[in-house]
CSV table of C-alpha atoms in Angstrom, one decimal:
chain,number,residue,atom,x,y,z
A,1,UNK,CA,97.7,354.9,-20.6
A,2,UNK,CA,94.4,353.0,-19.8
A,3,UNK,CA,93.5,353.0,-23.5
A,4,UNK,CA,96.9,351.7,-24.5
A,5,UNK,CA,96.7,348.9,-21.9
A,6,UNK,CA,93.2,348.0,-23.2
A,7,UNK,CA,94.5,348.0,-26.8
A,8,UNK,CA,97.4,345.7,-25.8
A,9,UNK,CA,95.0,343.3,-24.0
A,10,UNK,CA,92.8,343.1,-27.1
A,11,UNK,CA,95.8,342.5,-29.4
A,12,UNK,CA,97.0,339.7,-27.1
A,13,UNK,CA,93.5,338.1,-27.0
A,14,UNK,CA,93.3,338.2,-30.8
A,15,UNK,CA,96.8,336.7,-31.1
A,16,UNK,CA,95.8,333.9,-28.8
A,17,UNK,CA,92.7,333.2,-30.9
A,18,UNK,CA,94.9,333.1,-34.0
A,19,UNK,CA,97.2,330.5,-32.3
A,20,UNK,CA,94.2,328.2,-31.5
A,21,UNK,CA,94.4,327.0,-35.1
A,22,UNK,CA,98.0,325.9,-34.5
A,23,UNK,CA,99.2,327.7,-37.6
A,24,UNK,CA,102.6,327.0,-39.1
A,25,UNK,CA,104.8,330.0,-38.2
A,26,UNK,CA,108.2,330.5,-39.9
A,27,UNK,CA,110.7,333.2,-38.8
A,28,UNK,CA,112.7,334.2,-41.8
A,29,UNK,CA,115.9,335.4,-40.1
A,30,UNK,CA,119.4,334.3,-39.3
A,31,UNK,CA,119.7,336.7,-36.4
A,32,UNK,CA,120.2,335.1,-33.0
A,33,UNK,CA,118.7,338.2,-31.4
A,34,UNK,CA,115.5,337.8,-33.3
A,35,UNK,CA,115.4,334.1,-32.5
A,36,UNK,CA,115.8,334.9,-28.9
A,37,UNK,CA,112.9,337.4,-29.0
A,38,UNK,CA,110.8,334.8,-30.9
A,39,UNK,CA,111.6,332.2,-28.3
A,40,UNK,CA,110.3,334.6,-25.6
A,41,UNK,CA,107.0,335.0,-27.5
A,42,UNK,CA,106.8,331.3,-28.2
A,43,UNK,CA,107.2,330.5,-24.5
A,44,UNK,CA,104.8,333.2,-23.4
A,45,UNK,CA,102.0,332.1,-25.8
A,46,UNK,CA,102.9,328.4,-26.1
A,47,UNK,CA,103.5,328.0,-29.8
A,48,UNK,CA,106.2,326.5,-32.0
A,49,UNK,CA,107.9,328.0,-35.0
A,50,UNK,CA,110.4,327.2,-37.6
A,51,UNK,CA,113.4,329.1,-39.0
A,52,UNK,CA,114.4,329.8,-42.6
A,53,UNK,CA,117.0,332.1,-44.0
A,54,UNK,CA,116.9,334.3,-47.2
A,55,UNK,CA,120.7,334.4,-47.9
A,56,UNK,CA,120.4,337.5,-50.1
A,57,UNK,CA,122.8,340.4,-50.9
A,58,UNK,CA,121.1,343.2,-48.9
A,59,UNK,CA,123.5,345.8,-50.0
A,60,UNK,CA,122.3,345.4,-53.6
A,61,UNK,CA,118.7,346.3,-52.7
A,62,UNK,CA,117.2,349.7,-52.1
A,63,UNK,CA,118.5,353.3,-51.6
A,64,UNK,CA,120.3,354.3,-48.5
A,65,UNK,CA,119.7,357.9,-49.1
A,66,UNK,CA,116.0,357.8,-49.3
A,67,UNK,CA,113.1,356.9,-47.0
A,68,UNK,CA,114.4,354.6,-44.2
A,69,UNK,CA,111.0,353.0,-43.5
A,70,UNK,CA,110.6,352.2,-47.2
A,71,UNK,CA,114.1,350.7,-47.2
A,72,UNK,CA,113.5,348.3,-44.4
A,73,UNK,CA,110.2,347.2,-45.8
A,74,UNK,CA,111.7,346.7,-49.2
A,75,UNK,CA,114.4,344.5,-47.7
A,76,UNK,CA,112.0,342.5,-45.6
A,77,UNK,CA,109.9,341.8,-48.7
A,78,UNK,CA,113.0,340.8,-50.6
A,79,UNK,CA,113.8,338.3,-47.9
A,80,UNK,CA,110.3,337.0,-48.0
A,81,UNK,CA,110.5,336.4,-51.8
A,82,UNK,CA,113.8,334.5,-51.5
A,83,UNK,CA,112.5,332.3,-48.7
A,84,UNK,CA,109.2,331.6,-50.4
A,85,UNK,CA,111.2,330.5,-53.5
A,86,UNK,CA,113.1,328.0,-51.3
A,87,UNK,CA,109.9,326.8,-49.5
A,88,UNK,CA,108.2,326.3,-52.9
A,89,UNK,CA,111.1,324.3,-54.3
A,90,UNK,CA,111.2,322.1,-51.2
A,91,UNK,CA,107.4,321.6,-51.2
A,92,UNK,CA,107.4,320.2,-54.7
A,93,UNK,CA,103.8,320.0,-56.1
A,94,UNK,CA,102.2,321.3,-52.9
A,95,UNK,CA,102.3,325.1,-52.3
A,96,UNK,CA,103.8,326.1,-49.0
A,97,UNK,CA,101.4,326.7,-46.1
A,98,UNK,CA,101.6,328.9,-43.0
A,99,UNK,CA,102.8,332.4,-42.1
A,100,UNK,CA,106.3,333.7,-42.9
A,101,UNK,CA,107.8,336.5,-40.7
A,102,UNK,CA,110.6,338.5,-42.3
A,103,UNK,CA,112.3,341.6,-40.9
A,104,UNK,CA,114.9,344.2,-41.5
A,105,UNK,CA,116.5,347.0,-39.5
A,106,UNK,CA,118.8,349.9,-39.9
A,107,UNK,CA,120.3,352.2,-37.3
A,108,UNK,CA,120.3,355.9,-38.1
A,109,UNK,CA,122.9,358.1,-36.4
A,110,UNK,CA,123.6,361.7,-37.4
A,111,UNK,CA,121.2,361.3,-40.3
A,112,UNK,CA,123.3,358.4,-41.7
A,113,UNK,CA,122.0,354.9,-42.2
A,114,UNK,CA,124.2,352.3,-40.5
A,115,UNK,CA,123.9,348.7,-41.4
A,116,UNK,CA,126.0,345.7,-40.3
A,117,UNK,CA,129.6,346.8,-40.1
A,118,UNK,CA,131.9,345.1,-42.6
A,119,UNK,CA,135.2,345.7,-40.8
A,120,UNK,CA,136.7,346.4,-37.4
A,121,UNK,CA,137.3,350.0,-38.4
A,122,UNK,CA,133.7,350.5,-39.5
A,123,UNK,CA,132.4,348.9,-36.3
A,124,UNK,CA,134.7,351.1,-34.2
A,125,UNK,CA,133.5,354.3,-36.0
A,126,UNK,CA,129.8,353.3,-35.6
A,127,UNK,CA,130.1,352.5,-31.8
A,128,UNK,CA,132.2,355.6,-31.1
A,129,UNK,CA,129.5,357.7,-32.8
A,130,UNK,CA,126.9,356.7,-30.3
A,131,UNK,CA,128.8,358.6,-27.6
A,132,UNK,CA,128.1,361.9,-29.3
A,133,UNK,CA,124.7,361.4,-30.9
A,134,UNK,CA,121.5,359.4,-30.3
A,135,UNK,CA,120.9,356.3,-32.3
A,136,UNK,CA,117.5,355.5,-33.8
A,137,UNK,CA,116.5,352.0,-34.9
A,138,UNK,CA,114.1,351.6,-37.8
A,139,UNK,CA,112.8,348.1,-38.0
A,140,UNK,CA,110.2,346.4,-40.3
A,141,UNK,CA,108.2,343.3,-39.9
A,142,UNK,CA,106.4,341.7,-42.9
A,143,UNK,CA,104.1,338.7,-42.4
A,144,UNK,CA,103.3,336.8,-45.6
A,145,UNK,CA,100.3,334.4,-45.7
A,146,UNK,CA,101.9,331.6,-47.7
A,147,UNK,CA,98.5,330.3,-48.8
A,148,UNK,CA,97.4,333.5,-50.5
A,149,UNK,CA,100.6,335.5,-51.0
A,150,UNK,CA,99.0,338.5,-49.1
A,151,UNK,CA,101.3,340.5,-46.9
A,152,UNK,CA,100.8,342.6,-43.8
A,153,UNK,CA,103.5,345.0,-42.8
A,154,UNK,CA,104.6,347.5,-40.1
A,155,UNK,CA,107.5,349.6,-39.0
A,156,UNK,CA,108.6,350.4,-35.5
A,157,UNK,CA,111.2,353.0,-34.4
A,158,UNK,CA,113.1,353.5,-31.2
A,159,UNK,CA,115.8,355.9,-30.0
A,160,UNK,CA,118.7,355.3,-27.6
A,161,UNK,CA,121.0,357.8,-26.0
A,162,UNK,CA,124.3,356.6,-24.6
A,163,UNK,CA,126.8,357.9,-22.0
A,164,UNK,CA,130.3,357.9,-23.4
A,165,UNK,CA,131.3,354.4,-24.5
A,166,UNK,CA,134.8,353.6,-23.4
A,167,UNK,CA,137.3,352.5,-25.9
A,168,UNK,CA,138.0,349.3,-24.0
A,169,UNK,CA,134.3,348.4,-24.3
A,170,UNK,CA,134.4,349.1,-28.0
A,171,UNK,CA,137.4,346.9,-28.5
A,172,UNK,CA,135.9,344.0,-26.5
A,173,UNK,CA,132.7,344.1,-28.6
A,174,UNK,CA,134.8,344.0,-31.8
A,175,UNK,CA,136.9,341.1,-30.4
A,176,UNK,CA,133.8,339.1,-29.5
A,177,UNK,CA,132.6,339.6,-33.1
A,178,UNK,CA,128.8,339.7,-32.6
A,179,UNK,CA,128.7,343.3,-33.6
A,180,UNK,CA,129.2,342.3,-37.2
A,181,UNK,CA,125.8,340.6,-37.3
A,182,UNK,CA,123.9,343.6,-35.9
A,183,UNK,CA,122.7,346.7,-37.7
A,184,UNK,CA,125.0,349.6,-36.8
A,185,UNK,CA,127.0,347.2,-34.5
A,186,UNK,CA,124.4,348.1,-31.9
A,187,UNK,CA,124.1,345.6,-29.1
A,188,UNK,CA,122.0,347.2,-26.3
A,189,UNK,CA,121.5,343.8,-24.6
A,190,UNK,CA,125.2,343.2,-24.1
A,191,UNK,CA,126.2,343.4,-20.4
A,192,UNK,CA,129.0,345.9,-21.3
A,193,UNK,CA,126.6,348.1,-23.2
A,194,UNK,CA,123.3,348.1,-21.3
A,195,UNK,CA,124.8,350.1,-18.2
A,196,UNK,CA,125.9,352.8,-20.6
A,197,UNK,CA,122.3,353.6,-21.8
A,198,UNK,CA,121.3,357.1,-20.7
A,199,UNK,CA,117.8,357.1,-22.2
A,200,UNK,CA,115.6,354.8,-24.3
A,201,UNK,CA,112.5,355.7,-26.2
A,202,UNK,CA,110.9,352.5,-27.5
A,203,UNK,CA,110.9,348.8,-26.6
A,204,UNK,CA,114.0,346.7,-26.1
A,205,UNK,CA,112.7,344.0,-28.5
A,206,UNK,CA,112.2,346.6,-31.2
A,207,UNK,CA,115.8,347.9,-30.7
A,208,UNK,CA,117.1,344.3,-30.9
A,209,UNK,CA,115.4,343.8,-34.3
A,210,UNK,CA,112.0,342.3,-33.8
A,211,UNK,CA,109.0,344.2,-32.4
A,212,UNK,CA,106.9,341.8,-30.4
A,213,UNK,CA,104.0,344.2,-30.8
A,214,UNK,CA,104.2,344.0,-34.6
A,215,UNK,CA,104.4,340.2,-34.6
A,216,UNK,CA,101.3,340.0,-32.3
A,217,UNK,CA,99.4,342.5,-34.5
A,218,UNK,CA,100.4,341.2,-38.0
A,219,UNK,CA,100.0,337.5,-37.7
A,220,UNK,CA,96.3,337.6,-37.1
A,221,UNK,CA,95.9,340.4,-39.6
A,222,UNK,CA,97.5,338.2,-42.3
A,223,UNK,CA,94.8,335.6,-41.5
A,224,UNK,CA,92.1,338.1,-42.0
A,225,UNK,CA,93.2,339.0,-45.5
A,226,UNK,CA,92.3,335.5,-46.5
A,227,UNK,CA,88.8,335.7,-45.2
């Protein structure tokens, strides 16, 4: 535990040093959950960031039957490529500068990959499944140094076990609609859902789609690849 705390303190110090240069930081995500997590980091470390979106067809990329870590990294890199193309077009003659953060996440339950539900029926099936089997989140973070094109990447996993999720909770979540923007329809931060968590292995931010630990590690690392 002491070594882990020392490592976290060192990573935090390195991140603060990185921020002293006031780098341009771009979060490449349309997710409100990820923006909320990034807001927390920005407030904690006193930095500003921009938001860009990839707007790609995620279902057309990668294999859902293969390596889940490979899949989420592939999707995060595809998002980076799409956003870089937009930034380059907007910049005109000058190449874009700064550091781009892109992410992806899948939920795995009963050895099946669950992405964003596309219908109420699918969302209902996903959420009901969490009453009978643990759900694991597999989330990637890719940081691209826009000046060099170099990338640093990481994957974080977490596992959640739920008590039985009542049908009325499931129906309320579907009615509100936010489950359709979350991998697996999983919303552990929702006030109707959080009391139903029996056990959690991993950080809440990772489960919600953006590992703070990986952001803090990878942004300075993406600077180092340019030196």
